[in-house]
JSON list of C-alpha atoms in Angstrom, two decimals:
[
{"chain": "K", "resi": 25, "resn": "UNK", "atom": "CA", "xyz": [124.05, 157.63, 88.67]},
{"chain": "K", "resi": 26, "resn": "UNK", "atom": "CA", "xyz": [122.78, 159.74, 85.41]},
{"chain": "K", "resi": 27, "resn": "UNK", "atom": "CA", "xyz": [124.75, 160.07, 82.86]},
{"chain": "K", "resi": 28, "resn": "UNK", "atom": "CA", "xyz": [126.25, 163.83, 83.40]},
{"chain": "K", "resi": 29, "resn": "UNK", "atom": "CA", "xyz": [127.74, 162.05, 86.99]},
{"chain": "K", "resi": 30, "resn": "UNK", "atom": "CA", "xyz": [128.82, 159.35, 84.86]},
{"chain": "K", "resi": 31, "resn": "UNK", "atom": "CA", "xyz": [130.50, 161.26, 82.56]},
{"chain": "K", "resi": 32, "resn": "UNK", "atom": "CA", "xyz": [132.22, 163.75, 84.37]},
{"chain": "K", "resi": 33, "resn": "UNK", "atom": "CA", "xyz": [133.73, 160.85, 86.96]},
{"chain": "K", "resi": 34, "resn": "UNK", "atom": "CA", "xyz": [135.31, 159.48, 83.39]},
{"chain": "K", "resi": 35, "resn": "UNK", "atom": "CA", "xyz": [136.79, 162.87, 82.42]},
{"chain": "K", "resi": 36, "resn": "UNK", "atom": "CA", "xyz": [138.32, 163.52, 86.04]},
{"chain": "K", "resi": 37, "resn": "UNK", "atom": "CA", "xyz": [139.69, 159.90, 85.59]},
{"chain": "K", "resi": 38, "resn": "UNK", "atom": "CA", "xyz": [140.93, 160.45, 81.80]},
{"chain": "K", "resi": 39, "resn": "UNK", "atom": "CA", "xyz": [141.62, 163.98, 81.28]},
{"chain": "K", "resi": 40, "resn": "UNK", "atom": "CA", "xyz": [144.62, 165.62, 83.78]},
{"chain": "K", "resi": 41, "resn": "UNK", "atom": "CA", "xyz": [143.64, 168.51, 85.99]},
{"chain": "K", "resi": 42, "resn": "UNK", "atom": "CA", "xyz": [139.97, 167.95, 84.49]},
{"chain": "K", "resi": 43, "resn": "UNK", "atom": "CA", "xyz": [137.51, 170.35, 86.81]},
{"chain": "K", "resi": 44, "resn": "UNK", "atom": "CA", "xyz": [133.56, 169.63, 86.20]},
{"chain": "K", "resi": 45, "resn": "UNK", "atom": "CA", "xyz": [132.87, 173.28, 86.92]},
{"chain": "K", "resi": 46, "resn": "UNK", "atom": "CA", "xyz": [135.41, 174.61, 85.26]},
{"chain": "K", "resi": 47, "resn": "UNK", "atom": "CA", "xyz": [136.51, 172.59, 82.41]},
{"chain": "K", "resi": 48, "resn": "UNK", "atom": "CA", "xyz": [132.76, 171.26, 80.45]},
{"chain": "K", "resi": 49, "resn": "UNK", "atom": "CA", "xyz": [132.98, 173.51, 77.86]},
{"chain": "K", "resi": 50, "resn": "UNK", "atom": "CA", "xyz": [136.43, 173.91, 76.99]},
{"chain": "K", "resi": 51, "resn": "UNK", "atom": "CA", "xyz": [137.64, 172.27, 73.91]},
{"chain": "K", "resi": 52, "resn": "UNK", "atom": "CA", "xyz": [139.92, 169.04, 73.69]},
{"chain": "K", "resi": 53, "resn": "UNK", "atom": "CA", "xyz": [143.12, 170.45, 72.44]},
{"chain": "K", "resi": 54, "resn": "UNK", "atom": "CA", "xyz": [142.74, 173.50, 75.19]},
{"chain": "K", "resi": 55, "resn": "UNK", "atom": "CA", "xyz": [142.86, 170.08, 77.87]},
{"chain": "K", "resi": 56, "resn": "UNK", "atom": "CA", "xyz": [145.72, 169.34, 75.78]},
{"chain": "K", "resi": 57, "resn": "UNK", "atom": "CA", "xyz": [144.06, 166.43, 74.50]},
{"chain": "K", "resi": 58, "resn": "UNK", "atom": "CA", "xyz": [145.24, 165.31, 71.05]},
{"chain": "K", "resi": 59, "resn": "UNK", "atom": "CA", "xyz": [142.04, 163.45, 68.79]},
{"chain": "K", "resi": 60, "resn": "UNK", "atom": "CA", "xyz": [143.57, 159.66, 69.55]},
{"chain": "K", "resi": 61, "resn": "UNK", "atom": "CA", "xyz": [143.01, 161.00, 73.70]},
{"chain": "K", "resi": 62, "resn": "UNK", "atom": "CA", "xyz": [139.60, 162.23, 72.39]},
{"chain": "K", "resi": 63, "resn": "UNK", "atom": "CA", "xyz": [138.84, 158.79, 70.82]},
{"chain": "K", "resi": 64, "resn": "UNK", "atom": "CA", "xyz": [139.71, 156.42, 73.99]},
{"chain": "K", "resi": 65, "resn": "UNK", "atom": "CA", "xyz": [137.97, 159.34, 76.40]},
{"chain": "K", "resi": 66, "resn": "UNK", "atom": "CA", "xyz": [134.71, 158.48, 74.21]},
{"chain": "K", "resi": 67, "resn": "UNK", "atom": "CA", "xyz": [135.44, 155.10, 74.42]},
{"chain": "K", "resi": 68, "resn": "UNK", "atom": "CA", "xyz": [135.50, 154.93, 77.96]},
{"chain": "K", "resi": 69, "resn": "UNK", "atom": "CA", "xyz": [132.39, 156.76, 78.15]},
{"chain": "K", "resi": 70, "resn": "UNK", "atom": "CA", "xyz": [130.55, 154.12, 75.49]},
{"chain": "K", "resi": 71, "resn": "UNK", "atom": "CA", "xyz": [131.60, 151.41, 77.97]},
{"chain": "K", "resi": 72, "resn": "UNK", "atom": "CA", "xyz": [130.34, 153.32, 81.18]},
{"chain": "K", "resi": 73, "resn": "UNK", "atom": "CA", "xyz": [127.32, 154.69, 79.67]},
{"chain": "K", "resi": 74, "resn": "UNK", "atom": "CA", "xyz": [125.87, 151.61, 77.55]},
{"chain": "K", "resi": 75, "resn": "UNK", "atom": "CA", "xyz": [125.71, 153.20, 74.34]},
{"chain": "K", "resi": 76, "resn": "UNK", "atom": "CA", "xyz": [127.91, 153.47, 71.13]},
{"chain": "K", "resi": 77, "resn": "UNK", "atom": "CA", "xyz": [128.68, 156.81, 69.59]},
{"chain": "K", "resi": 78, "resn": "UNK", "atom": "CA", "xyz": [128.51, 156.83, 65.64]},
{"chain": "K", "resi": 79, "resn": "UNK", "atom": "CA", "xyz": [131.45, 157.53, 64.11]},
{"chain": "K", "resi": 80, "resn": "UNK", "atom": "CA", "xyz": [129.74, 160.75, 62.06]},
{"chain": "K", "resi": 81, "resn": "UNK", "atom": "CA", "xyz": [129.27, 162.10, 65.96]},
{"chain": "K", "resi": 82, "resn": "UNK", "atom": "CA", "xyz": [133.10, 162.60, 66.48]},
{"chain": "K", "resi": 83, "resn": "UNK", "atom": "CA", "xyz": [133.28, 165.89, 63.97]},
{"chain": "K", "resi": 84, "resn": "UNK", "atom": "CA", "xyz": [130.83, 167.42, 66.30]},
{"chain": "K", "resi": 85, "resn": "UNK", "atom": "CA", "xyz": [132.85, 166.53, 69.77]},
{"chain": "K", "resi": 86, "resn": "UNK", "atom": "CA", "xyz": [134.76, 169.55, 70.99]},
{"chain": "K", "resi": 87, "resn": "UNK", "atom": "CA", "xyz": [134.45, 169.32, 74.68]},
{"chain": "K", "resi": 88, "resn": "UNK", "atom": "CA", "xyz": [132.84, 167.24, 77.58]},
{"chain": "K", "resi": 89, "resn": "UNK", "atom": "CA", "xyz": [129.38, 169.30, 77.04]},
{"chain": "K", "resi": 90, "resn": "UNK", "atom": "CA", "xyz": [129.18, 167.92, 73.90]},
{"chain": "K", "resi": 91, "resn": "UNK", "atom": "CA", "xyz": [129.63, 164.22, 74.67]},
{"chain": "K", "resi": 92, "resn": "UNK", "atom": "CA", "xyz": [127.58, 164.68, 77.82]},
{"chain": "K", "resi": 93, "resn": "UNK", "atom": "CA", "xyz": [124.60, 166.36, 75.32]},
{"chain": "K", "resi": 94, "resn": "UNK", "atom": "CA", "xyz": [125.23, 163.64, 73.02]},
{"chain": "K", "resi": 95, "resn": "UNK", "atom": "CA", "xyz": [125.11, 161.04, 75.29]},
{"chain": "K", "resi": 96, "resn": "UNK", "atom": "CA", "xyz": [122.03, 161.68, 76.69]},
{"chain": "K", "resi": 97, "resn": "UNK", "atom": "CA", "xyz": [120.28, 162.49, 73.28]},
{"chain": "K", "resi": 98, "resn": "UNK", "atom": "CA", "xyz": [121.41, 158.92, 72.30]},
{"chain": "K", "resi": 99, "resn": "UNK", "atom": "CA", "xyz": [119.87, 157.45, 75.42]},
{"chain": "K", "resi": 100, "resn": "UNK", "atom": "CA", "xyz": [117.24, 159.12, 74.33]},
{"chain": "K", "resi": 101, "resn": "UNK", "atom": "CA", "xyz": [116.56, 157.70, 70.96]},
{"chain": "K", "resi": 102, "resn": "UNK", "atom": "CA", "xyz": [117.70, 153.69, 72.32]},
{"chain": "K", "resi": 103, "resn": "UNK", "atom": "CA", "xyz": [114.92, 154.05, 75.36]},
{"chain": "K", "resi": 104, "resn": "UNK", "atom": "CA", "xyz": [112.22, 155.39, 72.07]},
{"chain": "K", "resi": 105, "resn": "UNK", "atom": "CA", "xyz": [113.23, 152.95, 69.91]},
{"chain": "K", "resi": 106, "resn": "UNK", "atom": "CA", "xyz": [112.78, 149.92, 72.51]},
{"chain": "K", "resi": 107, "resn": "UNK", "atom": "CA", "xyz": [109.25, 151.57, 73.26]},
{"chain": "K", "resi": 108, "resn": "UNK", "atom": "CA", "xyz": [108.68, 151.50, 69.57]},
{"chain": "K", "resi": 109, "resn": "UNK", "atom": "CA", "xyz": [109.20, 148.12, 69.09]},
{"chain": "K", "resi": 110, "resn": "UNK", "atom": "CA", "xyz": [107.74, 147.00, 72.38]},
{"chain": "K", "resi": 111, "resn": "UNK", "atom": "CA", "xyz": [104.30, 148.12, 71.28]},
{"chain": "K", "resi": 112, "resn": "UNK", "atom": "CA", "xyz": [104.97, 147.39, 67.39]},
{"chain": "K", "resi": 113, "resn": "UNK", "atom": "CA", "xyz": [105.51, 143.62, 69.07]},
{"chain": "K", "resi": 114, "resn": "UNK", "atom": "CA", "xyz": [102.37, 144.06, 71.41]},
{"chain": "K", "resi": 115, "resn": "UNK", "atom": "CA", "xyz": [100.23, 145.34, 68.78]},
{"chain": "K", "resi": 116, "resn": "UNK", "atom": "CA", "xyz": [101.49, 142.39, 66.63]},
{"chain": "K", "resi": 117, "resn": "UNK", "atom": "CA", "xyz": [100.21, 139.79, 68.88]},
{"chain": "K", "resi": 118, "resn": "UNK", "atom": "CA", "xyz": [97.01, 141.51, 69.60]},
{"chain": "K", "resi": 119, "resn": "UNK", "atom": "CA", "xyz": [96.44, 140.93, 65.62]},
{"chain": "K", "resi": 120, "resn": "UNK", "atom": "CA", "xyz": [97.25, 137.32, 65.76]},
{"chain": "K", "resi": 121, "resn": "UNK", "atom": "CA", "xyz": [95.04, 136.88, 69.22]}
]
């Protein structure tokens, strides 16, 4: 499942009367969502998704959109960084072969 599905199956499970089509792009506090709902909603998206969501993220969260965008941008940089240091490690042990 990507991470959009993933997403959106945790806000229909988190947020009341959340609607995918409908409902992405509206902000928290319009869901009535207060920023301690926001906070466990993110967690529960961490914990389904894989990743961890820096703190200095949160001021930029308004809606679902934005942790779906942030998400994947995070994904993202984790699957670069593990290709980084895959071929740092390989290029290491070419050097000592």
């Amino acid at each position: 499942m990507d991470v959009k599905k993933k997403i959106e199956l945790v806000a229909t499970n988190v947020i009341d009367g959340f609607e995918p089509k409908n409902d992405m792009n509206r902000n928290f506090n319009d869901l009535g969502m207060d920023s301690l709902d926001v906070f466990g909603f993110v967690a529960d998206v961490e914990e389904e998704c894989s990743v961890s969501v820096p703190a200095r993220l949160f001021e930029r969260i308004k809606n679902v959109g934005d942790v779906i965008m942030g998400v994947e941008n995070l994904k993202k940089v984790k699957k670069n960084v593990k290709i980084c240091v895959w071929k740092k490690l390989v290029f290491s042990v070419v050097l000592l072969t």
